[in-house]
Amino acid sequence: MAGVANDGSAKPATAARIYDYHLGGTHNFPADREAAQAITKMFPFVPLLARANRAFLGRAVRHVAEQGVKQFLDVGSGIPTEGNVHEVVHEISPDARVVYVDIDPVAVSESLDILAGNPRTTAIRADLRDPQSILAHPQVRKIIDFDQPVALLMVAVLHFVADDEVATKSLGELLGALPSGSYLVLSHGSAEGMTIDLDQLDSAQGVYKRDTTTPFVLRSRAEVTAWFDGLDLVEPGVVWLPEWRPAPGDPTDFAADPSQSGGLCGVAKLP
């Protein structure tokens, strides 16, 4: 099985590989599957949330690529399997360049294997909480021209930075390195409006705290919206995942009540 080494049983769980499991991927280890199954037992909708988030990523990336942006910096990318950023953008602009960034060394290693032979796309290991480790990385500097517009993708990653000040500062530093005409694509977990048991939510957060190095925190619409201050929000603004420019073929699991998708999202252009 791709992504599963002989010593996989010794690998601790990570957010990237738990997400891969929820999406039906094979790039995960026993600890990831156990953690994912524990969360799904408490919240059966979580795999549906993962698919809704993935669908938003595809729509948002396609929109930005159609605006002529040809550089994408995907922070907290996980493993770039089927339908990921480089596949979407290369359908529109074959010469577009993509850098995937993740803190998980296994995710980066798997990514590099998948991307082998693609000179316009690579993956690096770096920590979102240290933006300079991303911005100054030689591979980033080789592929991304920061004098030209860049799409910064922060999709389902900032909820793994529990400290509000660190999350805001890190995002600000990354945006500060981008020129006018760049874009921010962001999604974030939120329980605002959801009908869930708060004790179970605490238990789910406990799984991440106990089994991974990336515990998560949920934030409100106001907190997520604040990250777009000073940017030009693309319509329809900050909305639930299924509400951002839905397209034919998208998952319809939360069509009746988008707030139950558990994720807020938005796309904005840097003035």
Short mmCIF file of C-alpha atoms in Angstrom, two decimals:
data_model
loop_
_atom_site.label_atom_id
_atom_site.label_comp_id
_atom_site.label_asym_id
_atom_site.label_seq_id
_atom_site.Cartn_x
_atom_site.Cartn_y
_atom_site.Cartn_z
CA MET A 1 0.00 0.00 0.00
CA ALA A 2 1.40 3.37 -1.00
CA GLY A 3 2.45 5.44 1.95
CA VAL A 4 2.53 2.63 4.49
CA ALA A 5 6.01 1.53 5.51
CA ASN A 6 6.89 -1.73 7.20
CA ASP A 7 7.30 0.10 10.50
CA GLY A 8 4.06 2.05 10.06
CA SER A 9 2.69 0.79 13.35
CA ALA A 10 5.28 2.90 15.15
CA LYS A 11 4.35 6.13 13.41
CA PRO A 12 2.39 8.64 15.52
CA ALA A 13 -0.78 10.10 14.06
CA THR A 14 -0.70 13.42 12.23
CA ALA A 15 -3.42 15.78 11.06
CA ALA A 16 -2.32 15.41 7.42
CA ARG A 17 -2.68 11.65 7.40
CA ILE A 18 -5.91 11.66 9.44
CA TYR A 19 -7.31 13.98 6.76
CA ASP A 20 -6.04 11.63 4.06
CA TYR A 21 -7.88 8.75 5.73
CA HIS A 22 -11.12 10.74 5.94
CA LEU A 23 -10.81 11.42 2.20
CA GLY A 24 -10.43 7.70 1.49
CA GLY A 25 -6.71 7.92 0.79
CA THR A 26 -4.05 5.28 1.39
CA HIS A 27 -1.27 7.52 2.68
CA ASN A 28 -1.83 6.81 6.37
CA PHE A 29 -0.63 4.58 9.19
CA PRO A 30 -2.44 2.53 11.89
CA ALA A 31 -2.26 5.38 14.42
CA ASP A 32 -3.85 7.76 11.90
CA ARG A 33 -6.66 5.32 11.16
CA GLU A 34 -7.31 4.69 14.85
CA ALA A 35 -7.49 8.41 15.60
CA ALA A 36 -9.71 9.07 12.57
CA GLN A 37 -12.04 6.22 13.50
CA ALA A 38 -12.28 7.48 17.09
CA ILE A 39 -13.28 10.94 15.85
CA THR A 40 -15.74 9.55 13.31
CA LYS A 41 -17.36 7.42 16.01
CA MET A 42 -18.15 10.60 17.92
CA PHE A 43 -18.95 12.68 14.83
CA PRO A 44 -19.99 10.56 11.82
CA PHE A 45 -20.16 13.68 9.63
CA VAL A 46 -16.39 14.37 9.82
CA PRO A 47 -15.50 12.50 6.59
CA LEU A 48 -18.27 14.49 4.88
CA LEU A 49 -16.73 17.69 6.24
CA ALA A 50 -13.35 16.65 4.83
CA ARG A 51 -14.89 16.12 1.39
CA ALA A 52 -16.72 19.47 1.55
CA ASN A 53 -13.44 21.18 2.39
CA ARG A 54 -11.66 19.41 -0.44
CA ALA A 55 -14.37 20.48 -2.87
CA PHE A 56 -14.03 24.11 -1.73
CA LEU A 57 -10.28 23.92 -2.30
CA GLY A 58 -10.82 22.79 -5.87
CA ARG A 59 -13.37 25.50 -6.64
CA ALA A 60 -11.32 28.26 -5.04
CA VAL A 61 -8.08 27.25 -6.76
CA ARG A 62 -9.84 27.03 -10.09
CA HIS A 63 -11.32 30.51 -9.61
CA VAL A 64 -7.95 32.05 -8.72
CA ALA A 65 -6.21 30.31 -11.62
CA GLU A 66 -8.88 31.66 -13.97
CA GLN A 67 -7.98 35.17 -12.80
CA GLY A 68 -4.51 34.61 -14.26
CA VAL A 69 -2.59 33.73 -11.09
CA LYS A 70 0.10 31.16 -11.87
CA GLN A 71 1.83 30.71 -8.50
CA PHE A 72 0.37 28.79 -5.56
CA LEU A 73 1.80 28.39 -2.06
CA ASP A 74 -0.22 25.71 -0.27
CA VAL A 75 0.56 25.82 3.47
CA GLY A 76 -0.57 22.82 5.49
CA SER A 77 -1.12 20.92 2.26
CA GLY A 78 -1.05 17.36 3.57
CA ILE A 79 -0.48 14.84 0.80
CA PRO A 80 -1.18 16.04 -2.78
CA THR A 81 -3.19 13.11 -4.04
CA GLU A 82 -5.93 13.04 -6.71
CA GLY A 83 -7.57 16.40 -7.41
CA ASN A 84 -5.04 18.49 -5.54
CA VAL A 85 -3.82 21.96 -6.36
CA HIS A 86 -1.27 21.25 -9.09
CA GLU A 87 -3.70 19.03 -10.99
CA VAL A 88 -6.43 21.68 -10.89
CA VAL A 89 -4.23 24.63 -11.88
CA HIS A 90 -2.33 22.77 -14.60
CA GLU A 91 -5.63 22.12 -16.38
CA ILE A 92 -5.96 25.90 -16.69
CA SER A 93 -2.30 27.01 -16.83
CA PRO A 94 0.15 24.20 -17.62
CA ASP A 95 3.06 26.50 -16.73
CA ALA A 96 1.71 27.36 -13.25
CA ARG A 97 3.98 26.71 -10.27
CA VAL A 98 2.97 25.12 -6.96
CA VAL A 99 4.80 24.65 -3.67
CA TYR A 100 3.26 22.41 -1.03
CA VAL A 101 4.24 23.04 2.60
CA ASP A 102 3.62 20.73 5.54
CA ILE A 103 5.10 20.08 8.97
CA ASP A 104 4.70 16.30 8.63
CA PRO A 105 7.88 14.73 7.19
CA VAL A 106 6.02 11.68 5.93
CA ALA A 107 3.51 13.88 4.08
CA VAL A 108 6.38 15.80 2.48
CA SER A 109 8.22 12.61 1.53
CA GLU A 110 5.09 11.12 -0.03
CA SER A 111 4.45 14.41 -1.84
CA LEU A 112 7.93 14.46 -3.34
CA ASP A 113 7.45 10.90 -4.59
CA ILE A 114 4.14 11.85 -6.22
CA LEU A 115 5.60 15.01 -7.73
CA ALA A 116 8.81 13.45 -9.06
CA GLY A 117 9.57 14.68 -12.55
CA ASN A 118 7.39 17.77 -12.24
CA PRO A 119 9.80 20.74 -12.32
CA ARG A 120 7.09 23.32 -11.59
CA THR A 121 5.86 21.69 -8.38
CA THR A 122 7.57 20.62 -5.17
CA ALA A 123 6.98 20.06 -1.46
CA ILE A 124 8.94 21.30 1.54
CA ARG A 125 8.85 20.67 5.26
CA ALA A 126 8.31 23.86 7.25
CA ASP A 127 6.28 25.15 10.19
CA LEU A 128 3.46 27.64 9.66
CA ARG A 129 4.29 29.13 13.06
CA ASP A 130 7.68 30.14 11.64
CA PRO A 131 6.76 31.94 8.40
CA GLN A 132 10.38 32.72 7.55
CA SER A 133 11.10 28.99 7.38
CA ILE A 134 8.69 29.00 4.44
CA LEU A 135 9.46 32.32 2.80
CA ALA A 136 13.25 31.91 2.92
CA HIS A 137 13.32 28.24 1.92
CA PRO A 138 15.54 27.73 -1.16
CA GLN A 139 12.94 25.64 -2.99
CA VAL A 140 10.27 28.25 -2.39
CA ARG A 141 12.58 30.98 -3.67
CA LYS A 142 13.46 28.85 -6.69
CA ILE A 143 9.87 28.23 -7.76
CA ILE A 144 7.93 31.25 -6.49
CA ASP A 145 8.61 34.77 -7.79
CA PHE A 146 7.40 37.11 -5.04
CA ASP A 147 7.36 40.03 -7.47
CA GLN A 148 4.41 38.39 -9.22
CA PRO A 149 0.96 37.51 -7.76
CA VAL A 150 0.84 34.44 -5.55
CA ALA A 151 -2.15 32.51 -4.23
CA LEU A 152 -1.60 31.73 -0.55
CA LEU A 153 -3.66 28.69 0.37
CA MET A 154 -4.45 28.31 4.07
CA VAL A 155 -7.07 25.59 3.79
CA ALA A 156 -8.00 23.79 7.01
CA VAL A 157 -4.67 24.61 8.64
CA LEU A 158 -5.01 27.60 10.98
CA HIS A 159 -7.28 25.64 13.32
CA PHE A 160 -4.15 23.62 14.14
CA VAL A 161 -2.53 26.78 15.53
CA ALA A 162 -4.27 27.09 18.87
CA ASP A 163 -2.69 30.39 19.93
CA ASP A 164 -4.72 33.22 18.36
CA GLU A 165 -1.83 35.66 18.41
CA VAL A 166 0.55 33.21 16.72
CA ALA A 167 -2.04 32.29 14.08
CA THR A 168 -2.73 35.93 13.23
CA LYS A 169 0.94 36.92 13.24
CA SER A 170 1.94 33.99 11.03
CA LEU A 171 -0.78 34.71 8.49
CA GLY A 172 0.14 38.39 8.51
CA GLU A 173 3.80 37.68 7.80
CA LEU A 174 2.96 35.40 4.90
CA LEU A 175 0.53 37.90 3.40
CA GLY A 176 3.05 40.68 3.93
CA ALA A 177 5.47 38.95 1.58
CA LEU A 178 2.98 38.90 -1.30
CA PRO A 179 2.54 41.63 -3.93
CA SER A 180 -0.65 43.37 -4.95
CA GLY A 181 -2.91 41.13 -7.01
CA SER A 182 -2.18 38.07 -4.90
CA TYR A 183 -4.95 36.01 -3.30
CA LEU A 184 -5.72 34.43 0.06
CA VAL A 185 -7.75 31.20 0.06
CA LEU A 186 -8.69 30.20 3.60
CA SER A 187 -10.95 27.71 5.37
CA HIS A 188 -11.24 27.01 9.09
CA GLY A 189 -13.18 24.73 11.40
CA SER A 190 -16.08 26.33 13.27
CA ALA A 191 -18.85 24.92 15.44
CA GLU A 192 -20.85 28.14 15.22
CA GLY A 193 -24.42 27.15 14.43
CA MET A 194 -23.73 23.42 14.59
CA THR A 195 -25.94 21.08 16.61
CA ILE A 196 -23.23 19.09 18.36
CA ASP A 197 -22.58 17.87 21.87
CA LEU A 198 -19.94 20.10 23.47
CA ASP A 199 -18.68 17.25 25.66
CA GLN A 200 -18.12 15.14 22.56
CA LEU A 201 -16.37 18.08 20.92
CA ASP A 202 -14.00 18.25 23.88
CA SER A 203 -13.38 14.52 23.48
CA ALA A 204 -12.60 14.93 19.77
CA GLN A 205 -10.16 17.73 20.54
CA GLY A 206 -8.66 15.41 23.15
CA VAL A 207 -7.92 12.81 20.47
CA TYR A 208 -5.79 15.35 18.58
CA LYS A 209 -4.10 16.52 21.76
CA ARG A 210 -3.34 12.97 22.86
CA ASP A 211 -2.49 11.31 19.54
CA THR A 212 -0.96 14.06 17.40
CA THR A 213 1.40 17.01 17.69
CA THR A 214 -1.25 19.32 16.19
CA PRO A 215 -4.24 19.88 18.49
CA PHE A 216 -7.02 21.90 16.92
CA VAL A 217 -9.20 24.81 17.98
CA LEU A 218 -12.48 25.98 16.48
CA ARG A 219 -13.10 29.69 15.89
CA SER A 220 -16.13 31.89 15.30
CA ARG A 221 -17.23 33.57 12.09
CA ALA A 222 -16.08 36.92 13.49
CA GLU A 223 -12.62 35.54 14.23
CA VAL A 224 -12.25 33.98 10.78
CA THR A 225 -13.61 37.07 9.04
CA ALA A 226 -11.10 39.28 10.86
CA TRP A 227 -8.26 37.55 8.98
CA PHE A 228 -9.59 39.09 5.76
CA ASP A 229 -9.45 42.67 7.07
CA GLY A 230 -7.86 44.97 4.52
CA LEU A 231 -8.35 42.50 1.66
CA ASP A 232 -10.94 42.55 -1.12
CA LEU A 233 -13.27 39.63 -0.39
CA VAL A 234 -14.51 37.73 -3.43
CA GLU A 235 -18.27 37.16 -3.46
CA PRO A 236 -20.02 35.58 -1.58
CA GLY A 237 -17.61 36.55 1.24
CA VAL A 238 -17.00 34.41 4.33
CA VAL A 239 -19.51 31.55 4.18
CA TRP A 240 -19.92 27.89 5.04
CA LEU A 241 -17.94 25.49 2.85
CA PRO A 242 -20.81 24.36 0.58
CA GLU A 243 -21.95 27.97 0.05
CA TRP A 244 -18.77 29.22 -1.68
CA ARG A 245 -19.67 29.13 -5.38
CA PRO A 246 -21.06 25.57 -5.47
CA ALA A 247 -20.55 23.73 -8.72
CA PRO A 248 -22.13 20.71 -10.42
CA GLY A 249 -20.73 17.46 -9.08
CA ASP A 250 -19.92 18.87 -5.64
CA PRO A 251 -20.86 16.89 -2.53
CA THR A 252 -24.42 17.65 -1.42
CA ASP A 253 -24.21 16.26 2.11
CA PHE A 254 -24.89 19.64 3.76
CA ALA A 255 -27.18 21.15 1.12
CA ALA A 256 -30.12 21.36 3.53
CA ASP A 257 -28.12 23.17 6.24
CA PRO A 258 -24.64 24.37 5.21
CA SER A 259 -23.81 25.43 8.78
CA GLN A 260 -23.57 21.76 9.70
CA SER A 261 -20.51 21.43 7.43
CA GLY A 262 -18.39 22.73 10.31
CA GLY A 263 -16.17 24.90 8.13
CA LEU A 264 -16.07 28.58 7.19
CA CYS A 265 -14.20 29.74 4.12
CA GLY A 266 -13.39 32.72 1.96
CA VAL A 267 -11.24 33.99 -0.90
CA ALA A 268 -9.82 37.51 -1.08
CA LYS A 269 -7.56 39.56 -3.32
CA LEU A 270 -4.72 41.69 -1.99
CA PRO A 271 -5.23 45.32 -3.05
#
